[in-house]
GROMACS .gro file of N, CA and C in nm:
model
  444
    1UNK      N    1  -3.918  -1.002  -1.385
    1UNK     CA    2  -3.830  -1.026  -1.223
    1UNK      C    3  -3.688  -1.066  -1.263
    2UNK      N    4  -3.633  -1.112  -1.368
    2UNK     CA    5  -3.529  -1.094  -1.399
    2UNK      C    6  -3.452  -0.995  -1.409
    3UNK      N    7  -3.513  -0.907  -1.478
    3UNK     CA    8  -3.459  -0.759  -1.471
    3UNK      C    9  -3.455  -0.704  -1.340
    4UNK      N   10  -3.553  -0.722  -1.235
    4UNK     CA   11  -3.543  -0.656  -1.112
    4UNK      C   12  -3.399  -0.700  -1.049
    5UNK      N   13  -3.378  -0.857  -1.063
    5UNK     CA   14  -3.255  -0.923  -0.977
    5UNK      C   15  -3.120  -0.830  -1.005
    6UNK      N   16  -3.128  -0.810  -1.188
    6UNK     CA   17  -3.012  -0.762  -1.256
    6UNK      C   18  -2.971  -0.623  -1.191
    7UNK      N   19  -3.088  -0.552  -1.198
    7UNK     CA   20  -3.072  -0.408  -1.146
    7UNK      C   21  -3.040  -0.403  -1.001
    8UNK      N   22  -3.084  -0.491  -0.925
    8UNK     CA   23  -3.043  -0.505  -0.807
    8UNK      C   24  -2.889  -0.557  -0.759
    9UNK      N   25  -2.845  -0.628  -0.849
    9UNK     CA   26  -2.700  -0.639  -0.852
    9UNK      C   27  -2.621  -0.544  -0.887
   10UNK      N   28  -2.678  -0.472  -0.994
   10UNK     CA   29  -2.578  -0.364  -1.030
   10UNK      C   30  -2.582  -0.269  -0.939
   11UNK      N   31  -2.665  -0.209  -0.872
   11UNK     CA   32  -2.660  -0.091  -0.769
   11UNK      C   33  -2.590  -0.169  -0.652
   12UNK      N   34  -2.590  -0.269  -0.661
   12UNK     CA   35  -2.518  -0.313  -0.522
   12UNK      C   36  -2.342  -0.309  -0.547
   13UNK      N   37  -2.329  -0.352  -0.683
   13UNK     CA   38  -2.167  -0.363  -0.688
   13UNK      C   39  -2.134  -0.257  -0.707
   14UNK      N   40  -2.227  -0.139  -0.752
   14UNK     CA   41  -2.172   0.016  -0.764
   14UNK      C   42  -2.108   0.096  -0.644
   15UNK      N   43  -2.175   0.030  -0.534
   15UNK     CA   44  -2.138   0.090  -0.397
   15UNK      C   45  -2.036   0.007  -0.344
   16UNK      N   46  -1.977  -0.105  -0.401
   16UNK     CA   47  -1.848  -0.167  -0.355
   16UNK      C   48  -1.707  -0.113  -0.391
   17UNK      N   49  -1.659  -0.077  -0.277
   17UNK     CA   50  -1.515  -0.026  -0.303
   17UNK      C   51  -1.399  -0.127  -0.266
   18UNK      N   52  -1.313  -0.091  -0.347
   18UNK     CA   53  -1.201  -0.210  -0.319
   18UNK      C   54  -1.114  -0.134  -0.205
   19UNK      N   55  -1.056  -0.184  -0.125
   19UNK     CA   56  -0.991  -0.140  -0.016
   19UNK      C   57  -0.869  -0.182   0.024
   20UNK      N   58  -0.780  -0.129   0.080
   20UNK     CA   59  -0.637  -0.180   0.098
   20UNK      C   60  -0.633  -0.151   0.261
   21UNK      N   61  -0.566  -0.233   0.370
   21UNK     CA   62  -0.552  -0.235   0.467
   21UNK      C   63  -0.416  -0.179   0.537
   22UNK      N   64  -0.360  -0.125   0.619
   22UNK     CA   65  -0.255  -0.083   0.674
   22UNK      C   66  -0.254  -0.209   0.785
   23UNK      N   67  -0.114  -0.304   0.759
   23UNK     CA   68  -0.112  -0.400   0.844
   23UNK      C   69   0.031  -0.403   0.907
   24UNK      N   70   0.111  -0.264   0.879
   24UNK     CA   71   0.254  -0.289   0.953
   24UNK      C   72   0.310  -0.149   0.907
   25UNK      N   73   0.415  -0.113   0.976
   25UNK     CA   74   0.501  -0.019   0.967
   25UNK      C   75   0.648  -0.048   1.002
   26UNK      N   76   0.758   0.048   0.899
   26UNK     CA   77   0.866  -0.010   0.929
   26UNK      C   78   0.940   0.136   0.915
   27UNK      N   79   1.075   0.162   0.990
   27UNK     CA   80   1.159   0.242   1.024
   27UNK      C   81   1.252   0.269   0.869
   28UNK      N   82   1.268   0.335   0.824
   28UNK     CA   83   1.327   0.352   0.696
   28UNK      C   84   1.447   0.468   0.708
   29UNK      N   85   1.562   0.452   0.647
   29UNK     CA   86   1.653   0.591   0.652
   29UNK      C   87   1.666   0.645   0.487
   30UNK      N   88   1.628   0.770   0.477
   30UNK     CA   89   1.616   0.850   0.333
   30UNK      C   90   1.787   0.878   0.320
   31UNK      N   91   1.788   0.923   0.176
   31UNK     CA   92   1.921   0.943   0.129
   31UNK      C   93   2.008   1.047   0.222
   32UNK      N   94   1.937   1.127   0.281
   32UNK     CA   95   2.023   1.211   0.341
   32UNK      C   96   2.040   1.174   0.494
   33UNK      N   97   2.026   1.047   0.537
   33UNK     CA   98   2.020   1.000   0.670
   33UNK      C   99   1.928   1.028   0.779
   34UNK      N  100   1.822   1.106   0.719
   34UNK     CA  101   1.724   1.116   0.843
   34UNK      C  102   1.628   0.988   0.822
   35UNK      N  103   1.553   0.939   0.914
   35UNK     CA  104   1.447   0.837   0.937
   35UNK      C  105   1.325   0.872   0.910
   36UNK      N  106   1.241   0.791   0.868
   36UNK     CA  107   1.088   0.819   0.852
   36UNK      C  108   1.039   0.670   0.866
   37UNK      N  109   0.895   0.685   0.912
   37UNK     CA  110   0.811   0.569   0.884
   37UNK      C  111   0.739   0.531   0.748
   38UNK      N  112   0.765   0.428   0.707
   38UNK     CA  113   0.665   0.384   0.586
   38UNK      C  114   0.575   0.263   0.638
   39UNK      N  115   0.452   0.280   0.587
   39UNK     CA  116   0.356   0.189   0.602
   39UNK      C  117   0.324   0.062   0.513
   40UNK      N  118   0.322  -0.060   0.546
   40UNK     CA  119   0.291  -0.172   0.502
   40UNK      C  120   0.149  -0.173   0.477
   41UNK      N  121   0.107  -0.165   0.347
   41UNK     CA  122  -0.049  -0.209   0.302
   41UNK      C  123  -0.060  -0.350   0.216
   42UNK      N  124  -0.191  -0.402   0.261
   42UNK     CA  125  -0.213  -0.543   0.206
   42UNK      C  126  -0.375  -0.508   0.125
   43UNK      N  127  -0.354  -0.552  -0.031
   43UNK     CA  128  -0.505  -0.584  -0.074
   43UNK      C  129  -0.563  -0.705  -0.005
   44UNK      N  130  -0.695  -0.735  -0.078
   44UNK     CA  131  -0.794  -0.826  -0.054
   44UNK      C  132  -0.722  -0.958  -0.088
   45UNK      N  133  -0.783  -1.084  -0.036
   45UNK     CA  134  -0.734  -1.215  -0.068
   45UNK      C  135  -0.749  -1.243  -0.210
   46UNK      N  136  -0.661  -1.304  -0.282
   46UNK     CA  137  -0.665  -1.352  -0.419
   46UNK      C  138  -0.647  -1.482  -0.428
   47UNK      N  139  -0.732  -1.578  -0.488
   47UNK     CA  140  -0.679  -1.713  -0.549
   47UNK      C  141  -0.632  -1.708  -0.683
   48UNK      N  142  -0.503  -1.775  -0.637
   48UNK     CA  143  -0.388  -1.810  -0.771
   48UNK      C  144  -0.399  -1.963  -0.784
   49UNK      N  145  -0.349  -2.009  -0.902
   49UNK     CA  146  -0.331  -2.128  -0.935
   49UNK      C  147  -0.201  -2.147  -0.968
   50UNK      N  148  -0.140  -2.247  -0.861
   50UNK     CA  149   0.012  -2.284  -0.884
   50UNK      C  150   0.050  -2.327  -1.014
   51UNK      N  151   0.132  -2.286  -1.085
   51UNK     CA  152   0.200  -2.343  -1.214
   51UNK      C  153   0.243  -2.479  -1.210
   52UNK      N  154   0.313  -2.506  -1.085
   52UNK     CA  155   0.403  -2.649  -1.108
   52UNK      C  156   0.277  -2.725  -1.041
   53UNK      N  157   0.199  -2.705  -0.965
   53UNK     CA  158   0.064  -2.836  -0.898
   53UNK      C  159  -0.079  -2.806  -0.988
   54UNK      N  160  -0.086  -2.703  -1.001
   54UNK     CA  161  -0.205  -2.678  -1.052
   54UNK      C  162  -0.323  -2.627  -0.919
   55UNK      N  163  -0.267  -2.670  -0.814
   55UNK     CA  164  -0.369  -2.624  -0.695
   55UNK      C  165  -0.371  -2.489  -0.682
   56UNK      N  166  -0.490  -2.426  -0.637
   56UNK     CA  167  -0.513  -2.302  -0.599
   56UNK      C  168  -0.442  -2.257  -0.424
   57UNK      N  169  -0.403  -2.120  -0.446
   57UNK     CA  170  -0.385  -2.095  -0.316
   57UNK      C  171  -0.421  -1.956  -0.292
   58UNK      N  172  -0.416  -1.918  -0.155
   58UNK     CA  173  -0.483  -1.783  -0.145
   58UNK      C  174  -0.360  -1.674  -0.092
   59UNK      N  175  -0.359  -1.566  -0.147
   59UNK     CA  176  -0.261  -1.500  -0.116
   59UNK      C  177  -0.314  -1.328  -0.114
   60UNK      N  178  -0.226  -1.270  -0.100
   60UNK     CA  179  -0.265  -1.084  -0.098
   60UNK      C  180  -0.133  -1.029  -0.144
   61UNK      N  181  -0.153  -0.911  -0.211
   61UNK     CA  182  -0.015  -0.843  -0.255
   61UNK      C  183  -0.031  -0.711  -0.141
   62UNK      N  184   0.110  -0.708  -0.146
   62UNK     CA  185   0.163  -0.603  -0.026
   62UNK      C  186   0.221  -0.491  -0.116
   63UNK      N  187   0.238  -0.380  -0.032
   63UNK     CA  188   0.299  -0.269  -0.102
   63UNK      C  189   0.345  -0.177   0.019
   64UNK      N  190   0.454  -0.113   0.027
   64UNK     CA  191   0.500   0.006   0.117
   64UNK      C  192   0.471   0.113   0.082
   65UNK      N  193   0.427   0.254   0.148
   65UNK     CA  194   0.425   0.380   0.107
   65UNK      C  195   0.497   0.463   0.203
   66UNK      N  196   0.563   0.556   0.173
   66UNK     CA  197   0.627   0.623   0.283
   66UNK      C  198   0.512   0.725   0.357
   67UNK      N  199   0.565   0.757   0.470
   67UNK     CA  200   0.467   0.846   0.543
   67UNK      C  201   0.548   0.951   0.630
   68UNK      N  202   0.468   1.060   0.649
   68UNK     CA  203   0.506   1.179   0.766
   68UNK      C  204   0.498   1.151   0.921
   69UNK      N  205   0.417   0.998   0.952
   69UNK     CA  206   0.392   0.995   1.080
   69UNK      C  207   0.508   0.938   1.171
   70UNK      N  208   0.488   0.989   1.301
   70UNK     CA  209   0.555   0.927   1.380
   70UNK      C  210   0.524   0.778   1.428
   71UNK      N  211   0.604   0.730   1.520
   71UNK     CA  212   0.592   0.571   1.544
   71UNK      C  213   0.462   0.552   1.615
   72UNK      N  214   0.399   0.636   1.677
   72UNK     CA  215   0.276   0.618   1.788
   72UNK      C  216   0.164   0.631   1.676
   73UNK      N  217   0.164   0.728   1.572
   73UNK     CA  218   0.041   0.757   1.479
   73UNK      C  219   0.044   0.626   1.377
   74UNK      N  220   0.185   0.563   1.345
   74UNK     CA  221   0.176   0.459   1.246
   74UNK      C  222   0.103   0.355   1.328
   75UNK      N  223   0.156   0.324   1.464
   75UNK     CA  224   0.072   0.202   1.536
   75UNK      C  225  -0.035   0.229   1.555
   76UNK      N  226  -0.088   0.319   1.572
   76UNK     CA  227  -0.254   0.367   1.589
   76UNK      C  228  -0.361   0.324   1.438
   77UNK      N  229  -0.248   0.334   1.343
   77UNK     CA  230  -0.336   0.333   1.227
   77UNK      C  231  -0.311   0.187   1.134
   78UNK      N  232  -0.256   0.076   1.197
   78UNK     CA  233  -0.278  -0.029   1.200
   78UNK      C  234  -0.397  -0.090   1.195
   79UNK      N  235  -0.462  -0.133   1.082
   79UNK     CA  236  -0.598  -0.199   1.064
   79UNK      C  237  -0.671  -0.113   0.987
   80UNK      N  238  -0.633   0.030   0.954
   80UNK     CA  239  -0.705   0.121   0.890
   80UNK      C  240  -0.730   0.084   0.753
   81UNK      N  241  -0.835   0.106   0.666
   81UNK     CA  242  -0.887   0.061   0.578
   81UNK      C  243  -0.892   0.190   0.456
   82UNK      N  244  -0.831   0.176   0.326
   82UNK     CA  245  -0.837   0.294   0.253
   82UNK      C  246  -0.870   0.280   0.150
   83UNK      N  247  -0.951   0.367   0.033
   83UNK     CA  248  -0.989   0.319  -0.093
   83UNK      C  249  -0.896   0.284  -0.162
   84UNK      N  250  -0.870   0.168  -0.263
   84UNK     CA  251  -0.766   0.168  -0.362
   84UNK      C  252  -0.733   0.026  -0.379
   85UNK      N  253  -0.631   0.021  -0.458
   85UNK     CA  254  -0.573  -0.133  -0.486
   85UNK      C  255  -0.419  -0.140  -0.468
   86UNK      N  256  -0.366  -0.246  -0.489
   86UNK     CA  257  -0.228  -0.276  -0.511
   86UNK      C  258  -0.227  -0.320  -0.625
   87UNK      N  259  -0.149  -0.266  -0.710
   87UNK     CA  260  -0.107  -0.311  -0.863
   87UNK      C  261   0.033  -0.354  -0.889
   88UNK      N  262   0.039  -0.411  -0.990
   88UNK     CA  263   0.179  -0.481  -1.040
   88UNK      C  264   0.250  -0.364  -1.158
   89UNK      N  265   0.361  -0.341  -1.117
   89UNK     CA  266   0.433  -0.213  -1.212
   89UNK      C  267   0.549  -0.269  -1.279
   90UNK      N  268   0.600  -0.283  -1.371
   90UNK     CA  269   0.695  -0.283  -1.467
   90UNK      C  270   0.804  -0.207  -1.391
   91UNK      N  271   0.936  -0.236  -1.349
   91UNK     CA  272   1.039  -0.161  -1.361
   91UNK      C  273   1.174  -0.223  -1.397
   92UNK      N  274   1.297  -0.151  -1.340
   92UNK     CA  275   1.432  -0.191  -1.388
   92UNK      C  276   1.463  -0.349  -1.304
   93UNK      N  277   1.517  -0.451  -1.354
   93UNK     CA  278   1.532  -0.558  -1.304
   93UNK      C  279   1.612  -0.548  -1.172
   94UNK      N  280   1.599  -0.614  -1.056
   94UNK     CA  281   1.659  -0.601  -0.956
   94UNK      C  282   1.669  -0.763  -0.874
   95UNK      N  283   1.769  -0.755  -0.819
   95UNK     CA  284   1.796  -0.877  -0.696
   95UNK      C  285   1.718  -0.887  -0.601
   96UNK      N  286   1.643  -1.040  -0.574
   96UNK     CA  287   1.543  -1.020  -0.462
   96UNK      C  288   1.594  -1.156  -0.378
   97UNK      N  289   1.616  -1.155  -0.269
   97UNK     CA  290   1.644  -1.272  -0.178
   97UNK      C  291   1.526  -1.346  -0.110
   98UNK      N  292   1.480  -1.449  -0.133
   98UNK     CA  293   1.354  -1.511  -0.084
   98UNK      C  294   1.396  -1.567   0.072
   99UNK      N  295   1.348  -1.513   0.158
   99UNK     CA  296   1.374  -1.516   0.297
   99UNK      C  297   1.401  -1.675   0.365
  100UNK      N  298   1.274  -1.732   0.313
  100UNK     CA  299   1.244  -1.881   0.350
  100UNK      C  300   1.383  -1.934   0.325
  101UNK      N  301   1.446  -1.945   0.172
  101UNK     CA  302   1.520  -2.037   0.134
  101UNK      C  303   1.620  -1.980   0.093
  102UNK      N  304   1.681  -1.846   0.109
  102UNK     CA  305   1.789  -1.779   0.052
  102UNK      C  306   1.825  -1.761  -0.073
  103UNK      N  307   1.729  -1.809  -0.161
  103UNK     CA  308   1.754  -1.820  -0.312
  103UNK      C  309   1.755  -1.670  -0.369
  104UNK      N  310   1.819  -1.623  -0.450
  104UNK     CA  311   1.813  -1.489  -0.473
  104UNK      C  312   1.761  -1.512  -0.617
  105UNK      N  313   1.666  -1.428  -0.649
  105UNK     CA  314   1.623  -1.398  -0.782
  105UNK      C  315   1.641  -1.264  -0.850
  106UNK      N  316   1.604  -1.274  -0.996
  106UNK     CA  317   1.593  -1.135  -1.031
  106UNK      C  318   1.424  -1.110  -1.077
  107UNK      N  319   1.386  -1.002  -1.028
  107UNK     CA  320   1.266  -0.970  -1.058
  107UNK      C  321   1.261  -0.826  -1.133
  108UNK      N  322   1.148  -0.810  -1.196
  108UNK     CA  323   1.126  -0.664  -1.277
  108UNK      C  324   1.022  -0.619  -1.267
  109UNK      N  325   0.939  -0.632  -1.150
  109UNK     CA  326   0.835  -0.567  -1.120
  109UNK      C  327   0.803  -0.546  -0.996
  110UNK      N  328   0.717  -0.454  -0.912
  110UNK     CA  329   0.691  -0.422  -0.803
  110UNK      C  330   0.547  -0.404  -0.764
  111UNK      N  331   0.524  -0.401  -0.674
  111UNK     CA  332   0.378  -0.356  -0.623
  111UNK      C  333   0.353  -0.243  -0.571
  112UNK      N  334   0.252  -0.150  -0.626
  112UNK     CA  335   0.241  -0.011  -0.573
  112UNK      C  336   0.094   0.002  -0.529
  113UNK      N  337   0.076   0.107  -0.473
  113UNK     CA  338  -0.056   0.147  -0.409
  113UNK      C  339  -0.115   0.227  -0.518
  114UNK      N  340  -0.226   0.183  -0.571
  114UNK     CA  341  -0.303   0.298  -0.660
  114UNK      C  342  -0.428   0.329  -0.598
  115UNK      N  343  -0.467   0.485  -0.555
  115UNK     CA  344  -0.558   0.521  -0.503
  115UNK      C  345  -0.690   0.479  -0.610
  116UNK      N  346  -0.800   0.476  -0.514
  116UNK     CA  347  -0.948   0.479  -0.595
  116UNK      C  348  -0.974   0.541  -0.711
  117UNK      N  349  -0.925   0.681  -0.668
  117UNK     CA  350  -0.962   0.788  -0.777
  117UNK      C  351  -0.816   0.858  -0.800
  118UNK      N  352  -0.724   0.823  -0.906
  118UNK     CA  353  -0.603   0.864  -0.910
  118UNK      C  354  -0.611   1.042  -0.898
  119UNK      N  355  -0.492   1.069  -0.826
  119UNK     CA  356  -0.482   1.244  -0.842
  119UNK      C  357  -0.484   1.301  -0.974
  120UNK      N  358  -0.554   1.443  -0.992
  120UNK     CA  359  -0.532   1.488  -1.103
  120UNK      C  360  -0.389   1.561  -1.096
  121UNK      N  361  -0.323   1.591  -1.213
  121UNK     CA  362  -0.180   1.641  -1.202
  121UNK      C  363  -0.163   1.754  -1.132
  122UNK      N  364  -0.264   1.858  -1.106
  122UNK     CA  365  -0.256   1.984  -1.044
  122UNK      C  366  -0.261   1.923  -0.887
  123UNK      N  367  -0.309   1.820  -0.833
  123UNK     CA  368  -0.333   1.773  -0.695
  123UNK      C  369  -0.162   1.715  -0.663
  124UNK      N  370  -0.105   1.656  -0.762
  124UNK     CA  371   0.032   1.606  -0.730
  124UNK      C  372   0.121   1.680  -0.652
  125UNK      N  373   0.178   1.646  -0.537
  125UNK     CA  374   0.284   1.714  -0.466
  125UNK      C  375   0.422   1.713  -0.532
  126UNK      N  376   0.508   1.790  -0.544
  126UNK     CA  377   0.619   1.778  -0.580
  126UNK      C  378   0.733   1.756  -0.452
  127UNK      N  379   0.660   1.732  -0.328
  127UNK     CA  380   0.741   1.730  -0.236
  127UNK      C  381   0.805   1.590  -0.195
  128UNK      N  382   0.928   1.550  -0.161
  128UNK     CA  383   0.965   1.414  -0.141
  128UNK      C  384   0.962   1.391   0.030
  129UNK      N  385   0.975   1.285   0.059
  129UNK     CA  386   0.976   1.230   0.199
  129UNK      C  387   1.060   1.355   0.289
  130UNK      N  388   1.193   1.352   0.237
  130UNK     CA  389   1.303   1.452   0.294
  130UNK      C  390   1.229   1.601   0.316
  131UNK      N  391   1.123   1.648   0.237
  131UNK     CA  392   1.059   1.773   0.286
  131UNK      C  393   1.009   1.777   0.380
  132UNK      N  394   0.934   1.638   0.456
  132UNK     CA  395   0.881   1.629   0.562
  132UNK      C  396   0.938   1.609   0.690
  133UNK      N  397   1.064   1.539   0.654
  133UNK     CA  398   1.120   1.441   0.804
  133UNK      C  399   1.251   1.543   0.804
  134UNK      N  400   1.227   1.615   0.936
  134UNK     CA  401   1.359   1.709   0.988
  134UNK      C  402   1.419   1.619   1.080
  135UNK      N  403   1.571   1.665   1.113
  135UNK     CA  404   1.659   1.582   1.210
  135UNK      C  405   1.585   1.605   1.329
  136UNK      N  406   1.498   1.716   1.368
  136UNK     CA  407   1.453   1.751   1.506
  136UNK      C  408   1.303   1.663   1.486
  137UNK      N  409   1.263   1.608   1.606
  137UNK     CA  410   1.126   1.553   1.619
  137UNK      C  411   1.036   1.615   1.594
  138UNK      N  412   0.908   1.544   1.550
  138UNK     CA  413   0.813   1.632   1.545
  138UNK      C  414   0.750   1.675   1.658
  139UNK      N  415   0.709   1.809   1.652
  139UNK     CA  416   0.639   1.871   1.777
  139UNK      C  417   0.515   1.836   1.787
  140UNK      N  418   0.500   1.785   1.922
  140UNK     CA  419   0.358   1.762   1.945
  140UNK      C  420   0.241   1.863   1.952
  141UNK      N  421   0.293   1.994   1.967
  141UNK     CA  422   0.163   2.089   1.954
  141UNK      C  423   0.107   2.107   1.798
  142UNK      N  424   0.208   2.030   1.712
  142UNK     CA  425   0.181   2.070   1.549
  142UNK      C  426   0.106   1.919   1.506
  143UNK      N  427   0.135   1.831   1.616
  143UNK     CA  428   0.079   1.704   1.548
  143UNK      C  429  -0.055   1.680   1.534
  144UNK      N  430  -0.137   1.666   1.427
  144UNK     CA  431  -0.283   1.655   1.382
  144UNK      C  432  -0.349   1.568   1.484
  145UNK      N  433  -0.294   1.462   1.511
  145UNK     CA  434  -0.375   1.345   1.623
  145UNK      C  435  -0.339   1.362   1.768
  146UNK      N  436  -0.249   1.439   1.807
  146UNK     CA  437  -0.235   1.462   1.916
  146UNK      C  438  -0.203   1.586   2.000
  147UNK      N  439  -0.224   1.702   1.914
  147UNK     CA  440  -0.240   1.832   1.975
  147UNK      C  441  -0.341   1.831   2.057
  148UNK      N  442  -0.310   1.919   2.169
  148UNK     CA  443  -0.401   1.948   2.292
  148UNK      C  444  -0.510   2.028   2.228
   0.00000   0.00000   0.00000
C-alpha cells in the first residue's frame, strides 16, 4: 500500500510544471533611441524568513524580458503563464534605489527568466531587440495576432 501511494505521488509530481506569469509591461528605449515593450514576469509565491525578526513573509521573484510586441498585444498577454522560473544571477555591482525609502544600496545580482527547457546553442538567436523594433510602426497585416 505504501508503495502504491509513493508511486502515485511520484507520477503526479512529474506532471507538475513550474510556471511564470506575465503581470505587466513597460515601454523602454533601446540604445539607438527606438522604443519597444518589455514584459514583467513573476514567479510563484515563496515563503522567506526575515533575518532581523525571524518571521516568515510571502514574496515572488520578478524579472523583465524584452519583446517584439506592440502595446495592445502586451496588454492582451497579461495573465498568460509560461513554463519556466525566475532565477538569481550574479552580475557586476550596481546601485539600486529602494522606492519606498529612497535608500540607495549596491546589488551584485539580478533576476532572469529561465525557460523550462533551455534552448540548445543552435536554437539561440543572435538577433537583438533592435533587429525587431523599427522606427516605423508594426504593420497590422503582418501582425500574427491581429492580421485579417
